[in-house]
Amino acid sequence: MYNRIVNCITTILLSFLSFGQSVKQKTDPPTTPNFVVIVADDAGWNDVSYNGSEIHTPNIDWLAKNGAQLNRLYAAPTCSPSRASFFTGRPSSRMGIVAPISDKSNLSLPADVTTLPQALHQQNYQTALFGKWHLGLNQSSGPKAYGFDYSYGFLHGQIDQYSHEYKNGDPSWHRNGVFITEKGHVTDLVENEAINWLKTQRDPSKNFYIQLSYSAPHFPLQEEDKWKKPYLKTIKNDSRRDFAAAMSHLDYSIGQILKTLKKQHLDKNTVIIFMSDNGAMENWIPGNQYKGRHKVNDVLGSNYPLRDWKTTNYEGAIRVPAIVYWKNKIHPSLNNNYISVNDFMPTILSLARAQSIPKTVEGKNIWNSIANNDSIPNHKIYIRGHLQESIIEKPWKLIRTRHKNTPTVLELFNIEKDPEENENLLSAEPIITEKLKKDLDFQFNKDAKEVNLGIE
């Protein structure tokens, strides 16, 4: 009888403890992460050492080794369109942005589209941008107008690394929309400002979203000898060596950001995204830009083994190196799913526990693919540049090139079997061609009727 009573009491106690644990699990608030987005400017597929480059990028490689390598991330062929798509979750051509916003253009993001930082405000996030904006060249159309609490860097697409002026001499360097004058290399200044913000200016009671949009390795290439020294024996071309130095400088800066996150005990709950805004550019002939004080760069980045360069819709221009890292939350993996830059906004908002996604967003929440390497079914990716447009549906890619005075050209590639895009299968696959052409026309007709065709 005694044993039966003891067993009964034990059962009741265990049930009570179990109930207490289940209540605790249900009442604990959900954990929402911080976000650090790092964007390289014109870094090609073969400009990071984890993809086989001769350039040393140990910190980027560390992220790749310990995170999810997005082996098929597709961006736009040039700067402004990629950034517009990232911040709005939709093809930039919907907003008339198909080329870099340059010179005296008044083009900017439309006011009636909710941006990623604006949506994160609704989740009580702090937001800050360090570095390149390139989505409005006036203070009134700068980062603050589209949801950034804090901004520092440059409004234009390219600047002198030390004078911080645009190619035509216009001022571009600012803090919170006010033009300022500072000494120092852009890579160092962006790094230092971000670190200072993390240490002294963020609100510890809030989550944060910060973006470091570096100018490196975009021209003009102005690096100290210490960054060139490791390549004196391995890279013979002076221009390519200068480019490698810019990448090494960028990689070192990324390493300093990672160290800061760790010292501030922020590394465990921070999602880090690294990507390039588009593929590498082949060369640069400055002409009268910057009053002629910069030399010609006959060799810049490398997209090997992918085809072609920035501005086209071939793989070398739109398939970019990209990584997502979150300590202990993402298993190291090589993710071969086809992913669009449009997909980052809904994915970030889902991790931030947003109750709804803005209606203008066309990207998909790809978190399960990133975290678990799950497949993404029926994912079509539409990309329009100022020279070409393309539609991608695994394993196919249809590219259309429109000419003013000659007939339009179509090309069909199986980018799984032929990632170098050597064999046009247009005639061999008429059914696939016709299907993708209809899809391309459907997407093209949804775009803004007027688009900017300027080029940086």
mmCIF file with all atom_site columns, C-alpha atoms in Angstrom, residues 169-291:
data_model
loop_
_atom_site.group_PDB
_atom_site.id
_atom_site.type_symbol
_atom_site.label_atom_id
_atom_site.label_alt_id
_atom_site.label_comp_id
_atom_site.label_asym_id
_atom_site.label_entity_id
_atom_site.label_seq_id
_atom_site.pdbx_PDB_ins_code
_atom_site.Cartn_x
_atom_site.Cartn_y
_atom_site.Cartn_z
_atom_site.occupancy
_atom_site.B_iso_or_equiv
_atom_site.pdbx_formal_charge
_atom_site.auth_seq_id
_atom_site.auth_comp_id
_atom_site.auth_asym_id
_atom_site.auth_atom_id
_atom_site.pdbx_PDB_model_num
ATOM 1   C CA . GLY A 1 169 ? 33.798 65.909 -59.056 1.00 0.00 ? 169 GLY A CA 1
ATOM 2   C CA . ASP A 1 170 ? 30.398 65.959 -57.358 1.00 0.00 ? 170 ASP A CA 1
ATOM 3   C CA . PRO A 1 171 ? 30.392 65.532 -53.566 1.00 0.00 ? 171 PRO A CA 1
ATOM 4   C CA . SER A 1 172 ? 29.117 62.155 -52.410 1.00 0.00 ? 172 SER A CA 1
ATOM 5   C CA . TRP A 1 173 ? 30.484 61.451 -48.909 1.00 0.00 ? 173 TRP A CA 1
ATOM 6   C CA . HIS A 1 174 ? 27.929 61.993 -46.161 1.00 0.00 ? 174 HIS A CA 1
ATOM 7   C CA . ARG A 1 175 ? 26.792 61.166 -42.674 1.00 0.00 ? 175 ARG A CA 1
ATOM 8   C CA . ASN A 1 176 ? 23.029 60.988 -42.234 1.00 0.00 ? 176 ASN A CA 1
ATOM 9   C CA . GLY A 1 177 ? 22.421 62.887 -45.448 1.00 0.00 ? 177 GLY A CA 1
ATOM 10  C CA . VAL A 1 178 ? 24.773 65.788 -44.734 1.00 0.00 ? 178 VAL A CA 1
ATOM 11  C CA . PHE A 1 179 ? 27.855 66.042 -46.953 1.00 0.00 ? 179 PHE A CA 1
ATOM 12  C CA . ILE A 1 180 ? 31.085 65.898 -44.955 1.00 0.00 ? 180 ILE A CA 1
ATOM 13  C CA . THR A 1 181 ? 34.829 65.934 -45.604 1.00 0.00 ? 181 THR A CA 1
ATOM 14  C CA . GLU A 1 182 ? 37.025 63.240 -44.074 1.00 0.00 ? 182 GLU A CA 1
ATOM 15  C CA . LYS A 1 183 ? 40.466 61.780 -44.617 1.00 0.00 ? 183 LYS A CA 1
ATOM 16  C CA . GLY A 1 184 ? 41.078 58.092 -45.171 1.00 0.00 ? 184 GLY A CA 1
ATOM 17  C CA . HIS A 1 185 ? 40.484 55.149 -47.490 1.00 0.00 ? 185 HIS A CA 1
ATOM 18  C CA . VAL A 1 186 ? 36.836 54.226 -48.022 1.00 0.00 ? 186 VAL A CA 1
ATOM 19  C CA . THR A 1 187 ? 37.310 50.602 -46.906 1.00 0.00 ? 187 THR A CA 1
ATOM 20  C CA . ASP A 1 188 ? 38.811 51.707 -43.577 1.00 0.00 ? 188 ASP A CA 1
ATOM 21  C CA . LEU A 1 189 ? 36.261 54.453 -43.010 1.00 0.00 ? 189 LEU A CA 1
ATOM 22  C CA . VAL A 1 190 ? 33.291 52.148 -43.612 1.00 0.00 ? 190 VAL A CA 1
ATOM 23  C CA . GLU A 1 191 ? 34.773 49.549 -41.268 1.00 0.00 ? 191 GLU A CA 1
ATOM 24  C CA . ASN A 1 192 ? 35.562 52.049 -38.489 1.00 0.00 ? 192 ASN A CA 1
ATOM 25  C CA . GLU A 1 193 ? 32.150 53.703 -38.628 1.00 0.00 ? 193 GLU A CA 1
ATOM 26  C CA . ALA A 1 194 ? 30.345 50.361 -38.445 1.00 0.00 ? 194 ALA A CA 1
ATOM 27  C CA . ILE A 1 195 ? 32.479 49.196 -35.514 1.00 0.00 ? 195 ILE A CA 1
ATOM 28  C CA . ASN A 1 196 ? 31.923 52.467 -33.663 1.00 0.00 ? 196 ASN A CA 1
ATOM 29  C CA . TRP A 1 197 ? 28.178 52.167 -34.232 1.00 0.00 ? 197 TRP A CA 1
ATOM 30  C CA . LEU A 1 198 ? 28.135 48.605 -32.897 1.00 0.00 ? 198 LEU A CA 1
ATOM 31  C CA . LYS A 1 199 ? 30.124 49.586 -29.810 1.00 0.00 ? 199 LYS A CA 1
ATOM 32  C CA . THR A 1 200 ? 28.640 52.942 -28.865 1.00 0.00 ? 200 THR A CA 1
ATOM 33  C CA . GLN A 1 201 ? 25.518 53.868 -30.824 1.00 0.00 ? 201 GLN A CA 1
ATOM 34  C CA . ARG A 1 202 ? 23.236 50.876 -31.095 1.00 0.00 ? 202 ARG A CA 1
ATOM 35  C CA . ASP A 1 203 ? 20.389 50.417 -28.644 1.00 0.00 ? 203 ASP A CA 1
ATOM 36  C CA . PRO A 1 204 ? 21.129 47.154 -26.760 1.00 0.00 ? 204 PRO A CA 1
ATOM 37  C CA . SER A 1 205 ? 17.400 46.648 -26.129 1.00 0.00 ? 205 SER A CA 1
ATOM 38  C CA . LYS A 1 206 ? 16.680 46.363 -29.863 1.00 0.00 ? 206 LYS A CA 1
ATOM 39  C CA . ASN A 1 207 ? 17.659 44.054 -32.662 1.00 0.00 ? 207 ASN A CA 1
ATOM 40  C CA . PHE A 1 208 ? 19.615 45.654 -35.468 1.00 0.00 ? 208 PHE A CA 1
ATOM 41  C CA . TYR A 1 209 ? 20.007 45.418 -39.210 1.00 0.00 ? 209 TYR A CA 1
ATOM 42  C CA . ILE A 1 210 ? 23.217 46.900 -40.589 1.00 0.00 ? 210 ILE A CA 1
ATOM 43  C CA . GLN A 1 211 ? 24.575 46.804 -44.105 1.00 0.00 ? 211 GLN A CA 1
ATOM 44  C CA . LEU A 1 212 ? 28.188 47.357 -45.078 1.00 0.00 ? 212 LEU A CA 1
ATOM 45  C CA . SER A 1 213 ? 28.211 48.192 -48.767 1.00 0.00 ? 213 SER A CA 1
ATOM 46  C CA . TYR A 1 214 ? 31.876 48.510 -49.600 1.00 0.00 ? 214 TYR A CA 1
ATOM 47  C CA . SER A 1 215 ? 33.326 50.322 -52.612 1.00 0.00 ? 215 SER A CA 1
ATOM 48  C CA . ALA A 1 216 ? 35.945 47.571 -52.972 1.00 0.00 ? 216 ALA A CA 1
ATOM 49  C CA . PRO A 1 217 ? 36.980 46.115 -55.301 1.00 0.00 ? 217 PRO A CA 1
ATOM 50  C CA . HIS A 1 218 ? 35.367 48.682 -57.645 1.00 0.00 ? 218 HIS A CA 1
ATOM 51  C CA . PHE A 1 219 ? 37.692 51.086 -59.448 1.00 0.00 ? 219 PHE A CA 1
ATOM 52  C CA . PRO A 1 220 ? 39.487 53.402 -59.024 1.00 0.00 ? 220 PRO A CA 1
ATOM 53  C CA . LEU A 1 221 ? 41.984 51.030 -57.422 1.00 0.00 ? 221 LEU A CA 1
ATOM 54  C CA . GLN A 1 222 ? 44.004 52.906 -54.798 1.00 0.00 ? 222 GLN A CA 1
ATOM 55  C CA . GLU A 1 223 ? 45.601 50.482 -52.367 1.00 0.00 ? 223 GLU A CA 1
ATOM 56  C CA . GLU A 1 224 ? 48.655 50.790 -50.129 1.00 0.00 ? 224 GLU A CA 1
ATOM 57  C CA . ASP A 1 225 ? 51.723 48.659 -50.840 1.00 0.00 ? 225 ASP A CA 1
ATOM 58  C CA . LYS A 1 226 ? 51.020 46.450 -47.823 1.00 0.00 ? 226 LYS A CA 1
ATOM 59  C CA . TRP A 1 227 ? 47.943 45.052 -49.585 1.00 0.00 ? 227 TRP A CA 1
ATOM 60  C CA . LYS A 1 228 ? 49.846 44.518 -52.850 1.00 0.00 ? 228 LYS A CA 1
ATOM 61  C CA . LYS A 1 229 ? 52.901 42.881 -51.299 1.00 0.00 ? 229 LYS A CA 1
ATOM 62  C CA . PRO A 1 230 ? 51.465 39.324 -51.006 1.00 0.00 ? 230 PRO A CA 1
ATOM 63  C CA . TYR A 1 231 ? 50.901 39.259 -54.775 1.00 0.00 ? 231 TYR A CA 1
ATOM 64  C CA . LEU A 1 232 ? 54.207 40.629 -56.086 1.00 0.00 ? 232 LEU A CA 1
ATOM 65  C CA . LYS A 1 233 ? 55.438 37.179 -57.086 1.00 0.00 ? 233 LYS A CA 1
ATOM 66  C CA . THR A 1 234 ? 52.128 35.515 -57.946 1.00 0.00 ? 234 THR A CA 1
ATOM 67  C CA . ILE A 1 235 ? 50.308 38.152 -60.027 1.00 0.00 ? 235 ILE A CA 1
ATOM 68  C CA . LYS A 1 236 ? 52.320 39.735 -62.842 1.00 0.00 ? 236 LYS A CA 1
ATOM 69  C CA . ASN A 1 237 ? 49.725 42.156 -64.195 1.00 0.00 ? 237 ASN A CA 1
ATOM 70  C CA . ASP A 1 238 ? 49.840 45.416 -62.222 1.00 0.00 ? 238 ASP A CA 1
ATOM 71  C CA . SER A 1 239 ? 46.131 46.099 -62.613 1.00 0.00 ? 239 SER A CA 1
ATOM 72  C CA . ARG A 1 240 ? 45.070 42.623 -61.514 1.00 0.00 ? 240 ARG A CA 1
ATOM 73  C CA . ARG A 1 241 ? 47.472 42.927 -58.577 1.00 0.00 ? 241 ARG A CA 1
ATOM 74  C CA . ASP A 1 242 ? 45.830 46.199 -57.553 1.00 0.00 ? 242 ASP A CA 1
ATOM 75  C CA . PHE A 1 243 ? 42.441 44.508 -57.796 1.00 0.00 ? 243 PHE A CA 1
ATOM 76  C CA . ALA A 1 244 ? 43.660 41.625 -55.624 1.00 0.00 ? 244 ALA A CA 1
ATOM 77  C CA . ALA A 1 245 ? 44.932 44.167 -53.088 1.00 0.00 ? 245 ALA A CA 1
ATOM 78  C CA . ALA A 1 246 ? 41.475 45.764 -52.942 1.00 0.00 ? 246 ALA A CA 1
ATOM 79  C CA . MET A 1 247 ? 39.909 42.352 -52.295 1.00 0.00 ? 247 MET A CA 1
ATOM 80  C CA . SER A 1 248 ? 42.451 41.581 -49.557 1.00 0.00 ? 248 SER A CA 1
ATOM 81  C CA . HIS A 1 249 ? 41.768 44.951 -47.935 1.00 0.00 ? 249 HIS A CA 1
ATOM 82  C CA . LEU A 1 250 ? 38.034 44.235 -48.075 1.00 0.00 ? 250 LEU A CA 1
ATOM 83  C CA . ASP A 1 251 ? 38.536 40.761 -46.586 1.00 0.00 ? 251 ASP A CA 1
ATOM 84  C CA . TYR A 1 252 ? 40.621 42.141 -43.717 1.00 0.00 ? 252 TYR A CA 1
ATOM 85  C CA . SER A 1 253 ? 37.884 44.682 -42.981 1.00 0.00 ? 253 SER A CA 1
ATOM 86  C CA . ILE A 1 254 ? 35.281 41.915 -42.888 1.00 0.00 ? 254 ILE A CA 1
ATOM 87  C CA . GLY A 1 255 ? 37.491 40.089 -40.393 1.00 0.00 ? 255 GLY A CA 1
ATOM 88  C CA . GLN A 1 256 ? 37.500 43.149 -38.125 1.00 0.00 ? 256 GLN A CA 1
ATOM 89  C CA . ILE A 1 257 ? 33.701 43.272 -38.218 1.00 0.00 ? 257 ILE A CA 1
ATOM 90  C CA . LEU A 1 258 ? 33.516 39.587 -37.268 1.00 0.00 ? 258 LEU A CA 1
ATOM 91  C CA . LYS A 1 259 ? 35.902 40.170 -34.347 1.00 0.00 ? 259 LYS A CA 1
ATOM 92  C CA . THR A 1 260 ? 33.802 43.090 -33.139 1.00 0.00 ? 260 THR A CA 1
ATOM 93  C CA . LEU A 1 261 ? 30.624 41.025 -33.185 1.00 0.00 ? 261 LEU A CA 1
ATOM 94  C CA . LYS A 1 262 ? 32.358 38.395 -31.075 1.00 0.00 ? 262 LYS A CA 1
ATOM 95  C CA . LYS A 1 263 ? 33.787 40.907 -28.582 1.00 0.00 ? 263 LYS A CA 1
ATOM 96  C CA . GLN A 1 264 ? 30.363 42.506 -28.208 1.00 0.00 ? 264 GLN A CA 1
ATOM 97  C CA . HIS A 1 265 ? 28.820 39.053 -27.627 1.00 0.00 ? 265 HIS A CA 1
ATOM 98  C CA . LEU A 1 266 ? 26.674 39.502 -30.717 1.00 0.00 ? 266 LEU A CA 1
ATOM 99  C CA . ASP A 1 267 ? 28.055 36.680 -32.848 1.00 0.00 ? 267 ASP A CA 1
ATOM 100 C CA . LYS A 1 268 ? 25.678 33.979 -31.592 1.00 0.00 ? 268 LYS A CA 1
ATOM 101 C CA . ASN A 1 269 ? 22.506 35.775 -32.598 1.00 0.00 ? 269 ASN A CA 1
ATOM 102 C CA . THR A 1 270 ? 23.543 37.556 -35.786 1.00 0.00 ? 270 THR A CA 1
ATOM 103 C CA . VAL A 1 271 ? 22.825 36.386 -39.316 1.00 0.00 ? 271 VAL A CA 1
ATOM 104 C CA . ILE A 1 272 ? 25.653 37.376 -41.642 1.00 0.00 ? 272 ILE A CA 1
ATOM 105 C CA . ILE A 1 273 ? 25.040 37.614 -45.377 1.00 0.00 ? 273 ILE A CA 1
ATOM 106 C CA . PHE A 1 274 ? 27.904 38.142 -47.810 1.00 0.00 ? 274 PHE A CA 1
ATOM 107 C CA . MET A 1 275 ? 27.431 38.734 -51.520 1.00 0.00 ? 275 MET A CA 1
ATOM 108 C CA . SER A 1 276 ? 28.671 40.676 -54.514 1.00 0.00 ? 276 SER A CA 1
ATOM 109 C CA . ASP A 1 277 ? 26.243 43.068 -56.170 1.00 0.00 ? 277 ASP A CA 1
ATOM 110 C CA . ASN A 1 278 ? 27.092 41.715 -59.638 1.00 0.00 ? 278 ASN A CA 1
ATOM 111 C CA . GLY A 1 279 ? 29.890 39.965 -61.484 1.00 0.00 ? 279 GLY A CA 1
ATOM 112 C CA . ALA A 1 280 ? 33.294 41.426 -62.238 1.00 0.00 ? 280 ALA A CA 1
ATOM 113 C CA . MET A 1 281 ? 34.057 44.078 -64.812 1.00 0.00 ? 281 MET A CA 1
ATOM 114 C CA . GLU A 1 282 ? 36.727 43.220 -67.408 1.00 0.00 ? 282 GLU A CA 1
ATOM 115 C CA . ASN A 1 283 ? 38.627 46.534 -67.499 1.00 0.00 ? 283 ASN A CA 1
ATOM 116 C CA . TRP A 1 284 ? 38.330 50.282 -67.012 1.00 0.00 ? 284 TRP A CA 1
ATOM 117 C CA . ILE A 1 285 ? 39.370 53.144 -69.272 1.00 0.00 ? 285 ILE A CA 1
ATOM 118 C CA . PRO A 1 286 ? 38.858 56.285 -67.158 1.00 0.00 ? 286 PRO A CA 1
ATOM 119 C CA . GLY A 1 287 ? 39.306 58.915 -69.857 1.00 0.00 ? 287 GLY A CA 1
ATOM 120 C CA . ASN A 1 288 ? 38.594 62.303 -68.269 1.00 0.00 ? 288 ASN A CA 1
ATOM 121 C CA . GLN A 1 289 ? 36.998 60.851 -65.154 1.00 0.00 ? 289 GLN A CA 1
ATOM 122 C CA . TYR A 1 290 ? 38.544 62.220 -61.955 1.00 0.00 ? 290 TYR A CA 1
ATOM 123 C CA . LYS A 1 291 ? 40.314 64.812 -64.144 1.00 0.00 ? 291 LYS A CA 1
#
